[in-house]
Short mmCIF file of C-alpha atoms in Angstrom, two decimals:
data_model
loop_
_atom_site.label_atom_id
_atom_site.label_comp_id
_atom_site.label_asym_id
_atom_site.label_seq_id
_atom_site.Cartn_x
_atom_site.Cartn_y
_atom_site.Cartn_z
CA MET C 3 0.00 0.00 0.00
CA LYS C 4 1.36 3.36 -1.02
CA VAL C 5 1.55 5.88 1.79
CA LEU C 6 2.05 9.60 1.27
CA LYS C 7 2.87 11.62 4.36
CA ALA C 8 4.22 15.16 4.26
CA LEU C 9 5.89 16.33 7.44
CA MET C 10 7.58 19.59 8.27
CA TYR C 11 11.19 19.51 9.44
CA PHE C 12 12.14 23.09 10.11
CA SER C 13 11.71 24.68 6.67
CA ARG C 14 11.97 21.42 4.72
CA VAL C 15 9.29 18.91 3.85
CA VAL C 16 10.07 15.24 4.40
CA THR C 17 7.92 13.00 2.20
CA LEU C 18 7.51 9.30 2.83
CA SER C 19 6.39 7.59 -0.38
CA ILE C 20 6.31 3.88 0.50
CA ASP C 21 5.49 1.75 3.48
CA ILE C 22 9.01 0.56 4.29
CA SER C 23 8.00 -2.44 6.37
CA THR C 24 5.81 -3.98 3.64
CA GLU C 25 7.07 -2.69 0.30
CA GLY C 26 10.65 -2.65 1.53
CA SER C 27 10.53 -6.39 2.06
CA SER C 28 9.57 -6.78 -1.61
CA VAL C 29 12.77 -4.99 -2.63
CA LEU C 30 14.88 -7.28 -0.44
CA VAL C 31 13.52 -10.45 -2.07
CA ALA C 32 13.11 -9.11 -5.61
CA SER C 33 14.77 -10.90 -8.50
CA ASP C 34 17.83 -9.25 -10.01
CA ARG C 35 15.69 -8.06 -12.91
CA GLU C 36 13.06 -6.59 -10.62
CA PHE C 37 15.77 -4.99 -8.49
CA GLU C 38 17.12 -3.20 -11.57
CA SER C 39 13.72 -1.55 -11.95
CA TYR C 40 13.74 -0.44 -8.31
CA LEU C 41 17.25 0.98 -8.74
CA GLU C 42 16.17 2.98 -11.78
CA THR C 43 13.21 4.41 -9.88
CA ALA C 44 15.39 5.30 -6.90
CA PHE C 45 18.01 7.02 -9.05
CA ASN C 46 15.41 9.01 -10.97
CA THR C 47 13.76 10.01 -7.68
CA ARG C 48 17.07 11.32 -6.40
CA ARG C 49 17.78 13.33 -9.55
CA SER C 50 14.28 14.77 -9.57
CA ASN C 51 14.46 15.91 -5.95
CA PHE C 52 18.14 16.82 -5.56
CA GLY C 53 19.69 17.34 -8.98
CA ASN C 54 23.02 15.98 -10.19
CA THR C 55 25.51 16.75 -7.41
CA LEU C 56 27.08 13.82 -5.55
CA TYR C 57 28.73 14.98 -2.33
CA CYS C 58 31.93 13.14 -1.50
CA TYR C 59 32.74 13.52 2.20
CA SER C 60 36.14 12.95 3.80
CA PRO C 61 36.37 14.10 7.43
CA THR C 62 40.01 14.30 8.38
CA SER C 63 40.08 11.59 11.05
CA TYR C 64 41.61 9.17 8.56
CA GLN C 65 44.11 9.45 5.75
CA TYR C 66 42.32 9.59 2.42
CA GLN C 67 43.57 10.15 -1.09
CA ILE C 68 42.29 9.21 -4.52
CA ASP C 69 43.22 10.56 -7.95
CA ASP C 70 40.46 13.17 -7.83
CA HIS C 71 40.96 14.38 -4.27
CA HIS C 72 43.29 14.49 -1.33
CA ILE C 73 42.90 16.14 2.07
CA ASN C 74 44.84 19.42 2.24
CA ASN C 75 44.14 20.25 5.88
CA SER C 76 44.55 17.34 8.31
CA ARG C 77 42.85 19.40 11.04
CA ASN C 78 39.80 20.39 9.03
CA PHE C 79 37.34 18.10 10.82
CA LEU C 80 38.65 16.11 13.78
CA SER C 81 37.01 13.29 15.74
CA LEU C 82 37.20 13.67 19.52
CA SER C 83 36.40 11.12 22.23
CA VAL C 84 35.23 12.50 25.56
CA THR C 85 35.89 9.11 27.18
CA GLY C 86 39.23 8.35 25.58
CA LEU C 87 39.34 4.58 25.02
CA ALA C 88 36.77 3.77 27.71
CA CYS C 89 33.34 2.27 26.98
CA SER C 90 31.10 0.36 29.38
CA LEU C 91 28.95 -1.37 26.75
CA ASN C 92 31.78 -3.14 24.93
CA CYS C 93 29.51 -3.94 21.97
CA ASP C 94 30.32 -7.15 20.09
CA HIS C 95 31.10 -5.44 16.77
CA CYS C 96 33.48 -2.82 18.20
CA GLN C 97 34.71 -3.60 21.74
CA LYS C 98 36.18 -0.12 22.11
CA LYS C 99 38.53 -0.53 19.14
CA LEU C 100 36.88 2.13 17.00
CA LEU C 101 37.72 4.66 19.70
CA ASN C 102 41.38 4.26 18.74
CA GLY C 103 40.80 6.49 15.73
CA MET C 104 39.65 9.43 17.86
CA ILE C 105 41.59 12.04 19.81
CA PRO C 106 41.06 11.73 23.59
CA THR C 107 39.53 14.91 25.09
CA LEU C 108 38.62 13.89 28.61
CA SER C 109 37.80 17.32 30.01
CA PRO C 110 35.99 20.44 28.77
CA ASP C 111 39.31 22.29 28.78
CA GLU C 112 40.90 19.64 26.56
CA LEU C 113 37.95 19.84 24.19
CA ILE C 114 38.28 23.60 23.89
CA LYS C 115 42.03 23.30 23.37
CA ARG C 116 41.59 20.88 20.48
CA CYS C 117 38.91 23.04 18.90
CA ILE C 118 41.09 26.15 19.17
CA GLU C 119 43.71 24.15 17.27
CA VAL C 120 41.16 23.34 14.56
CA LYS C 121 40.26 27.03 14.30
CA LYS C 122 43.92 28.07 14.23
CA TYR C 123 44.50 25.90 11.18
CA ASN C 124 41.34 27.13 9.44
CA GLY C 125 39.43 23.93 10.08
CA GLU C 126 35.66 23.67 9.78
CA GLY C 127 34.55 21.60 12.74
CA VAL C 128 34.64 18.54 14.95
CA LEU C 129 32.83 15.32 15.68
CA ILE C 130 32.39 14.83 19.43
CA SER C 131 31.88 11.20 20.36
CA GLY C 132 33.14 8.63 22.84
CA GLY C 133 32.32 5.36 24.52
CA ALA C 134 28.97 4.77 26.19
CA ASP C 135 28.09 4.29 29.82
CA SER C 136 26.17 1.21 30.99
CA GLN C 137 22.90 2.83 29.89
CA GLY C 138 24.10 3.39 26.33
CA SER C 139 24.74 7.14 26.61
CA VAL C 140 27.91 9.04 25.75
CA PRO C 141 28.54 11.29 28.82
CA LEU C 142 28.29 14.72 27.20
CA ASP C 143 26.40 16.79 29.78
CA ARG C 144 29.45 18.30 31.49
CA PHE C 145 30.77 19.47 28.10
CA GLY C 146 27.83 21.80 27.44
CA ASP C 147 29.65 25.05 28.21
CA ALA C 148 32.67 23.92 26.20
CA ILE C 149 30.51 23.10 23.18
CA ARG C 150 28.80 26.47 23.50
CA PHE C 151 32.23 28.15 23.40
CA VAL C 152 33.18 26.15 20.31
CA LYS C 153 29.97 27.22 18.57
CA THR C 154 29.73 30.86 19.63
CA GLN C 155 33.36 31.93 20.05
CA LEU C 156 35.10 29.74 17.48
CA GLY C 157 32.28 29.39 14.97
CA LEU C 158 32.99 25.72 14.26
CA LYS C 159 30.57 23.07 13.10
CA VAL C 160 29.83 20.55 15.87
CA VAL C 161 28.43 17.09 15.24
CA VAL C 162 27.83 14.84 18.25
CA HIS C 163 27.49 11.05 18.39
CA THR C 164 25.39 10.67 21.50
CA GLY C 165 24.08 7.21 22.07
CA ILE C 166 20.78 7.06 23.92
CA LEU C 167 19.60 10.45 25.18
CA LYS C 168 17.76 11.71 28.23
CA GLU C 169 15.78 14.93 28.11
CA SER C 170 18.33 17.01 30.01
CA SER C 171 21.00 16.09 27.45
CA VAL C 172 18.77 16.96 24.50
CA SER C 173 17.89 20.27 26.13
CA MET C 174 21.58 21.06 26.52
CA LEU C 175 22.36 20.13 22.90
CA ALA C 176 19.53 22.36 21.70
CA ASP C 177 20.66 25.21 23.91
CA VAL C 178 24.27 25.18 22.72
CA GLY C 179 23.24 24.82 19.07
CA VAL C 180 24.94 21.66 17.83
CA ASP C 181 24.71 21.20 14.08
CA ALA C 182 23.73 17.53 14.08
CA VAL C 183 23.20 14.59 16.40
CA MET C 184 24.19 11.15 15.13
CA LEU C 185 22.29 8.29 16.75
CA ASP C 186 22.57 4.57 15.98
CA VAL C 187 19.06 3.18 15.45
CA ILE C 188 18.40 -0.44 16.40
CA ALA C 189 14.80 -1.63 16.25
CA ASN C 190 15.24 -5.31 17.11
CA PRO C 191 15.26 -5.84 20.91
CA ASP C 192 17.13 -9.14 20.67
CA VAL C 193 19.92 -7.66 18.53
CA SER C 194 20.11 -4.65 20.82
CA HIS C 195 20.53 -6.93 23.83
CA ARG C 196 22.96 -9.46 22.32
CA VAL C 197 25.21 -7.05 20.41
CA TYR C 198 24.89 -3.71 22.24
CA HIS C 199 24.16 -5.26 25.66
CA LEU C 200 21.28 -2.83 26.12
CA THR C 201 18.00 -3.40 27.94
CA ASP C 202 14.96 -1.80 26.28
CA GLY C 203 17.27 -0.39 23.60
CA PRO C 204 14.72 0.19 20.80
CA LYS C 205 12.23 1.78 23.19
CA ARG C 206 14.81 4.24 24.50
CA ILE C 207 16.19 4.94 21.01
CA ARG C 208 12.68 5.83 19.83
CA GLU C 209 12.30 8.16 22.80
CA SER C 210 15.66 9.76 21.96
CA LEU C 211 14.45 10.49 18.42
CA ARG C 212 11.22 11.93 19.80
CA LEU C 213 13.10 14.24 22.15
CA LEU C 214 15.38 15.45 19.35
CA ASP C 215 12.29 16.35 17.33
CA GLU C 216 10.63 18.04 20.29
CA TYR C 217 13.67 20.24 20.93
CA LYS C 218 14.26 20.79 17.19
CA VAL C 219 17.79 19.38 17.23
CA PRO C 220 18.81 18.15 13.75
CA SER C 221 19.02 14.36 13.96
CA VAL C 222 20.93 12.15 11.53
CA PRO C 223 20.06 8.55 12.41
CA HIS C 224 22.52 5.81 11.43
CA VAL C 225 21.47 2.29 10.44
CA LEU C 226 24.16 -0.39 10.49
CA ILE C 227 23.52 -3.13 7.93
CA GLY C 228 24.50 -6.55 9.27
CA LEU C 229 24.71 -5.65 12.95
CA ASP C 230 23.40 -9.13 13.84
CA TYR C 231 26.64 -10.91 12.99
CA GLY C 232 26.29 -10.10 9.31
CA LYS C 233 22.64 -11.11 9.01
CA ILE C 234 19.81 -8.81 7.97
CA ASN C 235 17.67 -8.60 11.08
CA GLY C 236 15.82 -5.42 11.90
CA GLU C 237 17.28 -2.94 9.41
CA LEU C 238 13.90 -2.26 7.77
CA ASP C 239 12.33 -1.94 11.20
CA ALA C 240 14.99 0.66 12.01
CA LEU C 241 14.07 2.64 8.89
CA THR C 242 10.41 2.32 9.83
CA MET C 243 11.17 3.69 13.30
CA ILE C 244 13.02 6.63 11.74
CA SER C 245 10.01 7.32 9.52
CA GLU C 246 8.00 8.19 12.64
CA PHE C 247 10.18 11.27 13.07
CA TYR C 248 11.76 14.10 11.08
CA PRO C 249 15.43 13.34 10.39
CA ALA C 250 17.69 15.95 8.83
CA GLY C 251 19.44 13.10 7.04
CA ILE C 252 19.88 9.32 7.15
CA VAL C 253 23.22 7.52 7.07
CA ILE C 254 23.57 3.86 6.13
CA ILE C 255 26.72 2.05 7.24
CA ILE C 256 27.85 -1.56 6.79
CA LEU C 257 29.32 -4.03 9.26
CA ASN C 258 33.09 -3.95 8.89
CA PRO C 259 34.46 -6.88 10.94
CA VAL C 260 37.10 -5.65 13.38
CA ARG C 261 40.04 -7.81 14.38
CA GLY C 262 39.93 -8.93 18.00
CA THR C 263 36.13 -8.72 18.35
CA PRO C 264 33.53 -11.52 18.37
CA MET C 265 32.62 -10.48 14.81
CA ALA C 266 36.18 -10.58 13.47
CA ASN C 267 35.45 -13.50 11.13
CA VAL C 268 31.91 -12.56 10.17
CA THR C 269 31.16 -12.09 6.47
CA PRO C 270 29.67 -8.61 6.01
CA PRO C 271 26.47 -8.11 4.02
CA SER C 272 27.13 -8.07 0.29
CA PRO C 273 27.22 -4.89 -1.78
CA SER C 274 24.02 -6.08 -3.46
CA VAL C 275 22.19 -6.34 -0.13
CA THR C 276 23.56 -2.93 0.78
CA GLY C 277 22.20 -1.59 -2.49
CA ARG C 278 18.77 -3.02 -1.78
CA ILE C 279 18.56 -1.40 1.65
CA LEU C 280 19.80 1.92 0.26
CA THR C 281 17.13 1.67 -2.44
CA ILE C 282 14.46 1.07 0.19
CA ALA C 283 15.72 4.07 2.14
CA ARG C 284 15.67 6.31 -0.93
CA LEU C 285 12.17 5.24 -1.97
CA GLY C 286 10.98 5.53 1.62
CA PHE C 287 12.55 8.97 2.15
CA PRO C 288 12.62 10.54 -1.33
CA LYS C 289 13.27 14.09 -0.10
CA THR C 290 15.58 13.36 2.84
CA PRO C 291 19.38 13.45 2.37
CA LEU C 292 20.63 9.85 2.22
CA LEU C 293 24.29 8.97 2.73
CA LEU C 294 26.55 5.93 2.58
CA GLY C 295 28.71 6.52 5.63
CA CYS C 296 32.35 5.90 6.43
CA ALA C 297 32.00 2.72 8.52
CA ARG C 298 32.10 -0.08 5.93
CA PRO C 299 34.39 -2.69 4.39
CA ILE C 300 37.19 -1.56 2.10
CA GLY C 301 38.64 -3.06 -1.09
CA HIS C 302 36.40 -4.58 -3.77
CA HIS C 303 33.43 -4.49 -1.41
CA LYS C 304 33.80 -0.71 -1.11
CA VAL C 305 34.04 -0.22 -4.87
CA LYS C 306 30.91 -2.28 -5.49
CA SER C 307 29.02 -0.66 -2.61
CA ASP C 308 29.86 2.78 -3.99
CA ARG C 309 28.40 1.78 -7.33
CA TYR C 310 25.20 0.43 -5.80
CA ALA C 311 24.88 3.49 -3.57
CA ILE C 312 25.08 5.81 -6.56
CA ARG C 313 22.49 3.79 -8.47
CA ALA C 314 20.24 3.71 -5.39
CA GLY C 315 20.18 7.51 -5.32
CA VAL C 316 22.31 8.55 -2.35
CA ASN C 317 23.16 12.21 -1.96
CA GLY C 318 26.66 11.53 -0.75
CA ILE C 319 29.31 8.95 0.07
CA ALA C 320 32.01 9.13 2.73
CA TYR C 321 35.54 8.23 1.60
CA ILE C 322 34.34 7.33 -1.89
CA SER C 323 36.59 5.18 -4.07
CA GLN C 324 38.05 6.56 -7.29
CA GLU C 325 35.99 3.97 -9.13
CA GLY C 326 32.91 5.42 -7.46
CA VAL C 327 33.82 8.92 -8.62
CA ASP C 328 34.33 7.66 -12.16
CA PHE C 329 31.01 5.83 -12.16
CA ALA C 330 29.18 8.88 -10.80
CA ARG C 331 30.40 10.88 -13.77
CA GLU C 332 29.39 8.08 -16.15
CA VAL C 333 25.78 8.34 -14.99
CA GLY C 334 25.71 12.12 -15.19
CA LEU C 335 26.46 13.15 -11.60
CA LYS C 336 28.92 15.84 -10.56
CA PRO C 337 31.19 14.90 -7.63
CA ASN C 338 31.65 17.69 -5.07
CA PHE C 339 34.29 17.02 -2.39
CA LYS C 340 33.83 18.16 1.21
CA ASP C 341 36.32 17.38 4.00
CA ILE C 342 33.61 17.31 6.67
CA CYS C 343 31.27 14.80 8.30
CA CYS C 344 28.53 13.51 6.00
CA SER C 345 25.97 14.14 8.77
CA LEU C 346 26.12 17.80 7.74
CA SER C 347 24.68 16.94 4.34
CA TYR C 348 21.42 18.74 5.06
CA GLN C 349 23.38 21.99 5.41
CA THR C 350 25.57 21.27 2.40
CA ILE C 351 22.62 20.58 0.13
CA SER C 352 20.60 23.60 1.24
CA SER C 353 23.54 25.99 0.81
CA ASP C 354 24.67 24.87 -2.66
#
């Protein structure tokens, strides 16, 4: 059943054109020939609503260079961890190892110091993240005044990766004017419990999204494909949950098995499956910025995923491969490189 629902998000209209939970399942099980038709519809939807620009994001937390682009300013957009390497959840797919790629900023003073450094070198902003406490929340509350300084005195972009939110935290984030809140959305209670070690995870994630809407904080939900040890289990439910709210953008990421974790030897979802879920997201959210994020497998998987993402109608890709850039041009898109977090896509698109 087709569902049309127009919702106001600030000055933008978010239109939901399909019932993700029912019609989305049809895309997942479609034959290759049928899937080609869905891809064509998704790509044409994207061009109709957003034009021909493909944003290629490369925040400067990692080294990145392809023939078409290299990062000129290594301090342009840094990733900071307010907990250092500490995390109480110790999720099965990460076990604190992804925190190694972030700069420890354990106090508000350290956070300000790092951001002054970004400003000194003409950088654009920071991602503020960290490990979670036992309730699934990144402890950000005591950094409110520091974030306010970064926004008002330094004029930097601030994206925060929060985990589950309580109302006082959302109120603080609204008050200091963060540019975007990234929140991992898990809709399957069993997966949330087994992998994230959370009790009532989906219920509290839904409440976090509701609070972000209530306080008008731009939310950019993330959906991790293959979180259940590489299996598809709850991803469409996660998109359905997101459709209850007004996201500024949606980021799809893919399980990238990390050495030394329980998922080290798991086979990640294929590029084709990734393409199907991206297609569902585009058809479900035709006027919402859709991104393929930075957390995903590299190598041939990355090249193929880039290609599917472009055909599925994404607005942008983080750390795109050169092959992805070449393919984008082949299908009539114009790559536009930005050394910032892809969660800021809603600002990028509206300003260009």
